[in-house]
mmCIF file of C-alpha atoms in Angstrom:
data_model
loop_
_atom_site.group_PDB
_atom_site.id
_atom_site.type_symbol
_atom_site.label_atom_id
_atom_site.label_comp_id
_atom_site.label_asym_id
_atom_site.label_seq_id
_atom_site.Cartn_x
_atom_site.Cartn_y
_atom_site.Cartn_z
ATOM 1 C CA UNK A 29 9.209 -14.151 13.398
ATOM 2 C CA UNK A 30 6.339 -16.454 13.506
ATOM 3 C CA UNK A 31 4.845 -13.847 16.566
ATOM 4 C CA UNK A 32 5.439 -11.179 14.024
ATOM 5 C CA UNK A 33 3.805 -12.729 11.003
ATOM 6 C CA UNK A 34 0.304 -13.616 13.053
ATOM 7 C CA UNK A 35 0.160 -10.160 14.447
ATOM 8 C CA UNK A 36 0.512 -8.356 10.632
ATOM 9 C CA UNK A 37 -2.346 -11.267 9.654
ATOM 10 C CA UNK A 38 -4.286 -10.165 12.289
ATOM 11 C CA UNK A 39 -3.990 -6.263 11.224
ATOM 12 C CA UNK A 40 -4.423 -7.359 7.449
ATOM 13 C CA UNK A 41 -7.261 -9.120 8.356
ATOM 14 C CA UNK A 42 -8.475 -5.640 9.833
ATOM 15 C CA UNK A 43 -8.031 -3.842 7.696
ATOM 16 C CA UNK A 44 -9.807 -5.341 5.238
ATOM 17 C CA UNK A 45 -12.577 -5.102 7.669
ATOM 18 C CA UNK A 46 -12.152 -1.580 7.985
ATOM 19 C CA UNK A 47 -12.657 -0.843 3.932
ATOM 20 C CA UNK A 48 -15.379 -3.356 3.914
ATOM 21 C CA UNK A 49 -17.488 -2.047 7.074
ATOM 22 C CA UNK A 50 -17.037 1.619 5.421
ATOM 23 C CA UNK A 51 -18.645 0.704 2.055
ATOM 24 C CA UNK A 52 -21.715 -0.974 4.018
ATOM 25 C CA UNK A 53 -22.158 2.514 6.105
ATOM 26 C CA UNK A 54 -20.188 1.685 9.538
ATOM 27 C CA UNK A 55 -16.976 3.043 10.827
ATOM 28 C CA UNK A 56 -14.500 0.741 11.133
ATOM 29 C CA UNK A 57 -11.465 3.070 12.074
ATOM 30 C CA UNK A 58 -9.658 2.308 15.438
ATOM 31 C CA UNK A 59 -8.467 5.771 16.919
ATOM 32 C CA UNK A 60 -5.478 5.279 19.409
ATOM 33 C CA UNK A 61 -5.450 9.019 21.041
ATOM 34 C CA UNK A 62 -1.604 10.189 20.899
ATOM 35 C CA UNK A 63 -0.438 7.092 18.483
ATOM 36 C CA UNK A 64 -2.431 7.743 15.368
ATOM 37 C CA UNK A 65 -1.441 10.782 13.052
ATOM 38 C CA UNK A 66 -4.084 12.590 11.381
ATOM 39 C CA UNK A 67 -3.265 14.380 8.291
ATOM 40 C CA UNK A 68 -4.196 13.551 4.346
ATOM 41 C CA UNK A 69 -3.333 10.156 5.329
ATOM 42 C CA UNK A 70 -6.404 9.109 6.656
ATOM 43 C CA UNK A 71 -8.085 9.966 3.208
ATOM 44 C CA UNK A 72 -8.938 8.929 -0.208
ATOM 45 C CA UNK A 73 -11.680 11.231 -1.408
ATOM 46 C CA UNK A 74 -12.452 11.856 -4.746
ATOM 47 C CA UNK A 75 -9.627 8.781 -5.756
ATOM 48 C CA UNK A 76 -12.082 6.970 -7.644
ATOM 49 C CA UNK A 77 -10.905 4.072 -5.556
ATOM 50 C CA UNK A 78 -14.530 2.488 -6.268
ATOM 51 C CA UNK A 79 -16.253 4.453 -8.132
ATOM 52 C CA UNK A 80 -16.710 8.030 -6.407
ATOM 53 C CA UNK A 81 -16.728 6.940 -3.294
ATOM 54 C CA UNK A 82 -14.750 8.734 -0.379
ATOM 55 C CA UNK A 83 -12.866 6.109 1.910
ATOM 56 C CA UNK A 84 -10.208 6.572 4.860
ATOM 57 C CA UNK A 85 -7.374 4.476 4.344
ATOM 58 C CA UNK A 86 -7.265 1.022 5.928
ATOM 59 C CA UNK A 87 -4.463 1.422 8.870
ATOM 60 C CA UNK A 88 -5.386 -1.532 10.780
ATOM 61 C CA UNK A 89 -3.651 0.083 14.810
ATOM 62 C CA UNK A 90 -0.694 1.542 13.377
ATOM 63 C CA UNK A 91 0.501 5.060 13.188
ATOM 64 C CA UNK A 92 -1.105 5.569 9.872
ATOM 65 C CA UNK A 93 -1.556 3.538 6.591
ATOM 66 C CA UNK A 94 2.031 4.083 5.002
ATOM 67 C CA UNK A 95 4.002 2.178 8.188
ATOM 68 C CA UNK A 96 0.758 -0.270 7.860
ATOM 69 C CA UNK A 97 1.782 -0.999 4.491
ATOM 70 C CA UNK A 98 5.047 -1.868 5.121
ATOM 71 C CA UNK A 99 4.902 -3.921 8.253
ATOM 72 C CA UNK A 100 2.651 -6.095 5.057
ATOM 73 C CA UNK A 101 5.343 -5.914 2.855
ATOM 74 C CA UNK A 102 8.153 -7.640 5.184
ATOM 75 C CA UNK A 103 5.529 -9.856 5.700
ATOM 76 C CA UNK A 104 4.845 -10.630 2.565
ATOM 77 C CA UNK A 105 8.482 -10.858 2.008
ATOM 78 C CA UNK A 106 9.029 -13.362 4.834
ATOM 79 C CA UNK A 107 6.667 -15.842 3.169
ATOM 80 C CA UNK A 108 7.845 -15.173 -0.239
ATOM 81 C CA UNK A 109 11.534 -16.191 0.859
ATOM 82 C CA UNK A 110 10.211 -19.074 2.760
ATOM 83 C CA UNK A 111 7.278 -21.511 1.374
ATOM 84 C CA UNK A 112 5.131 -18.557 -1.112
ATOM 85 C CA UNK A 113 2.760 -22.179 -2.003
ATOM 86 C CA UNK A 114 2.089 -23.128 0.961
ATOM 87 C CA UNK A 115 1.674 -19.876 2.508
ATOM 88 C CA UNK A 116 -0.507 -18.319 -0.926
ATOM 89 C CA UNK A 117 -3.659 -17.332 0.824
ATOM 90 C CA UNK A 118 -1.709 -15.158 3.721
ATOM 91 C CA UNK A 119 0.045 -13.935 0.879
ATOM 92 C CA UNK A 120 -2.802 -12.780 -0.623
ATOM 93 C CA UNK A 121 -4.564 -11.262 2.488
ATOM 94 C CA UNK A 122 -1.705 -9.041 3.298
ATOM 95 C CA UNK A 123 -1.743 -8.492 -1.037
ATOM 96 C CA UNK A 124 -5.393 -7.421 -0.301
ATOM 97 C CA UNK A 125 -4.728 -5.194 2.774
ATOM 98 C CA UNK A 126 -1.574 -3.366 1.372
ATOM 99 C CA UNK A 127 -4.371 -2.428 -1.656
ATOM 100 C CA UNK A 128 -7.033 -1.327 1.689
ATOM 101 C CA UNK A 129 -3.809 1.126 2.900
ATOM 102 C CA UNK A 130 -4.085 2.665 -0.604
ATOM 103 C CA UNK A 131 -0.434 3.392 0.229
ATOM 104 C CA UNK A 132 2.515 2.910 -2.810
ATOM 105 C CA UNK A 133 4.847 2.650 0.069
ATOM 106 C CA UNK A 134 4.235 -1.207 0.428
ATOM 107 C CA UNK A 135 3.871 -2.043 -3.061
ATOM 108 C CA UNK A 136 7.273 -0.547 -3.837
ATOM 109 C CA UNK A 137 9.022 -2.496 -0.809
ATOM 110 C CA UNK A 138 7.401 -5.761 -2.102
ATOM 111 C CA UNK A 139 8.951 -4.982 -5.885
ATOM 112 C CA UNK A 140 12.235 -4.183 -4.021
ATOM 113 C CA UNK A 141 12.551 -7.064 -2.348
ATOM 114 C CA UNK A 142 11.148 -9.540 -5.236
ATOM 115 C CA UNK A 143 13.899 -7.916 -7.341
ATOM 116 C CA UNK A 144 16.453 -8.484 -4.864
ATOM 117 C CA UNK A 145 15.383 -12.433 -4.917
ATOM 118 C CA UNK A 146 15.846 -12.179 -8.629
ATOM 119 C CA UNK A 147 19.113 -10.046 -9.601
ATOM 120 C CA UNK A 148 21.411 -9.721 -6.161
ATOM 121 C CA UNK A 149 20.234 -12.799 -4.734
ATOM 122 C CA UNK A 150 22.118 -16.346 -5.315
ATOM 123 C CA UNK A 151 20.439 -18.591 -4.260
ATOM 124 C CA UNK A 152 18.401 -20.414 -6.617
ATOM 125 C CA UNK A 153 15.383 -21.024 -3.977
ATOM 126 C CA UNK A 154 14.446 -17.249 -3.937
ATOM 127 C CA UNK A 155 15.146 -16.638 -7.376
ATOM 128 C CA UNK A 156 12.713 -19.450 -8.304
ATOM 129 C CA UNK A 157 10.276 -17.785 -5.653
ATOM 130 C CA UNK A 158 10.875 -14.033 -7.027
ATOM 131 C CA UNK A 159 10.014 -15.739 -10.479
ATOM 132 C CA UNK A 160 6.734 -17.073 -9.441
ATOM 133 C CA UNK A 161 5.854 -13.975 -7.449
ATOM 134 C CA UNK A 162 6.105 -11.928 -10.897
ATOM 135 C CA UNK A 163 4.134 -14.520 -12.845
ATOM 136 C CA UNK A 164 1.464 -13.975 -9.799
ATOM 137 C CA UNK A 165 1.561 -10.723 -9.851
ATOM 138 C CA UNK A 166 1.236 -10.155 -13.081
ATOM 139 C CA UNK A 167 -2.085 -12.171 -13.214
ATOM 140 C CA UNK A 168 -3.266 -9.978 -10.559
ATOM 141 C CA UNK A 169 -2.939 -6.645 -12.119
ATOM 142 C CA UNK A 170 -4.140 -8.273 -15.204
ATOM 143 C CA UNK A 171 -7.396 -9.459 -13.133
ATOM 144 C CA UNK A 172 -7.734 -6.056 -11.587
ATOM 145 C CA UNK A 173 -7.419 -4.088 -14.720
ATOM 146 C CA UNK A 174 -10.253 -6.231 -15.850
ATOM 147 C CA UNK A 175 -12.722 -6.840 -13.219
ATOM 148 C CA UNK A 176 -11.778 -3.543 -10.993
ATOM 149 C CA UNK A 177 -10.411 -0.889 -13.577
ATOM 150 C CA UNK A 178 -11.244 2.185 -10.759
ATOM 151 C CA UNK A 179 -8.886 0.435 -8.420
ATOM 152 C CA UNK A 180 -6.175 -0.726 -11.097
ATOM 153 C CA UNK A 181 -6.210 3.255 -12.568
ATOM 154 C CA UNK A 182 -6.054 4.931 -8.833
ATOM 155 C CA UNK A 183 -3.552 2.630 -7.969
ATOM 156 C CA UNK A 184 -1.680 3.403 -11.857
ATOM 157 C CA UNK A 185 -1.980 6.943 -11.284
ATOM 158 C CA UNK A 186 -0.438 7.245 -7.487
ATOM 159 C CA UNK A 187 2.284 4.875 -9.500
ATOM 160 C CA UNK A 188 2.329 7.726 -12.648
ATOM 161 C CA UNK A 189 3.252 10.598 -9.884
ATOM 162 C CA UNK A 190 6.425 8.669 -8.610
ATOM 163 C CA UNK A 191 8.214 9.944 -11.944
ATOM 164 C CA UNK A 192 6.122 13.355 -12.170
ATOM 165 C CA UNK A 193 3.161 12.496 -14.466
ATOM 166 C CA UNK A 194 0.788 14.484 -12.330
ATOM 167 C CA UNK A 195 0.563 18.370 -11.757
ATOM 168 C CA UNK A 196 0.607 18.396 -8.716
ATOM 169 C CA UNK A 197 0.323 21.547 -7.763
ATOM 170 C CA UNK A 198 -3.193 21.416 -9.444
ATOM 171 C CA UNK A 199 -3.510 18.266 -7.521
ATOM 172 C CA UNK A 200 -3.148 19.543 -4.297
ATOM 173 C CA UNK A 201 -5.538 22.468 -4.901
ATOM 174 C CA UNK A 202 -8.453 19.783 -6.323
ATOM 175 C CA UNK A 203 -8.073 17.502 -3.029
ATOM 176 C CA UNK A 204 -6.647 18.964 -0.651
ATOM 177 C CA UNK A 205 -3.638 17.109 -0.027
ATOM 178 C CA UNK A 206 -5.285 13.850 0.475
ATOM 179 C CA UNK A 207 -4.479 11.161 -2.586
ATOM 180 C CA UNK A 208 -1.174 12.903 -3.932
ATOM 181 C CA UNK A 209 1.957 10.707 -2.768
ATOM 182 C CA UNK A 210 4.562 11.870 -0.686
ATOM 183 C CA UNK A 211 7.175 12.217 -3.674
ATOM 184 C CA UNK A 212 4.095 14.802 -4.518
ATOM 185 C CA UNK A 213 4.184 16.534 -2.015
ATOM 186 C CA UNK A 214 8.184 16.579 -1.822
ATOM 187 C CA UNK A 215 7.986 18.431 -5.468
ATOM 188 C CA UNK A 216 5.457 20.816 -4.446
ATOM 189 C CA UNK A 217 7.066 21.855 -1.447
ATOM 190 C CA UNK A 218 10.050 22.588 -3.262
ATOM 191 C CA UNK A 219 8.169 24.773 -5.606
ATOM 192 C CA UNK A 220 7.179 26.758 -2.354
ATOM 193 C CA UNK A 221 10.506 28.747 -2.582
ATOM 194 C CA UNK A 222 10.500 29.460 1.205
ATOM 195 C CA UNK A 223 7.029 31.083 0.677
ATOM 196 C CA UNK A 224 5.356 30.016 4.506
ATOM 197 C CA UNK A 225 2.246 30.131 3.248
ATOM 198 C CA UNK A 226 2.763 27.762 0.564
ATOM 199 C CA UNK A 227 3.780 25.096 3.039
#
């Protein structure tokens, strides 16, 4: 486990790197020929993500940025269940990349899991820790909502599509598949009717 949790800090670390390098100019993307998958997942144009500009997803040297996110999430998970004080600021660099992979996929293990130390959980040790991750996190998307609002309402809206708020059929059309989420993309598909050309 401990082998498991340096490795995802090393690719959270990354990751980060690879958002940060793109907004000074440099490409930061590590291309593994026959590994990675390219697709609308290596995208985020026209997200608002900061401001208007265009940035791939951080992936770190996994497939692409949705299995990236949730290799953060167990990790995130493993410290949360374990010592979340002592462990706050690799909690908060895997926070930081899961936000780089732009990907819900993460976001909703974390919650999972956090409400799993809080409702089917026992033991009082991870229901104390599920209660102080919610009192954290809560800060956080309060802080974000006030000092980054284009990253709080890109991340709000990927949310908003989860339980249809989005047309996405209009989405897909406007970007090109690349910042609707894969429940989406599961809706539009099954307004395709069979038609080949829709899918």
């Amino acid at each position: 486990i401990g082998i498991f949790q340096n490795v995802v800090n090393m690719a959270a670390l990354y990751g980060i790197i690879q958002i940060a390098l793109q907004l000074i100019g440099f490409s930061g993307d590590l291309w593994i020929s026959g590994h990675m998958i390219l697709g609308y997942n290596w995208t985020a144009n026209g997200t608002g993500l900061i401001g208007s500009t265009g940035l791939h997803r951080a992936h770190a040297f996994f497939i692409e940025p949705s299995t990236y996110s949730q290799f953060l999430a167990v990790n995130i998970l493993i410290y949360l269940a374990n010592n979340p004080r002592k462990n706050i600021k690799l909690i908060v660099l895997n926070a930081l990349a899961i936000l780089a992979s732009m990907s819900g996929t993460g976001i909703l293990l974390v919650a999972t899991g956090i409400i799993y130390f809080l409702i089917v959980s026992r033991d009082r040790k991870l229901q104390k820790h599920g209660l102080y991750s919610v009192a954290i996190g809560l800060a956080a998307v309060g802080i974000l909502y006030v000092l980054a609002n284009d990253i709080f309402m890109s991340l709000y809206l990927r949310a908003y599509e989860l339980i249809g708020g989005s047309n996405v059929s209009t989405q897909m059309i406007q970007n090109g598949w690349t910042t609707s989420s894969v429940v989406s993309r599961w809706r539009l598909l099954g307004q395709c009717n069979g038609n080949p050309d829709c899918e």
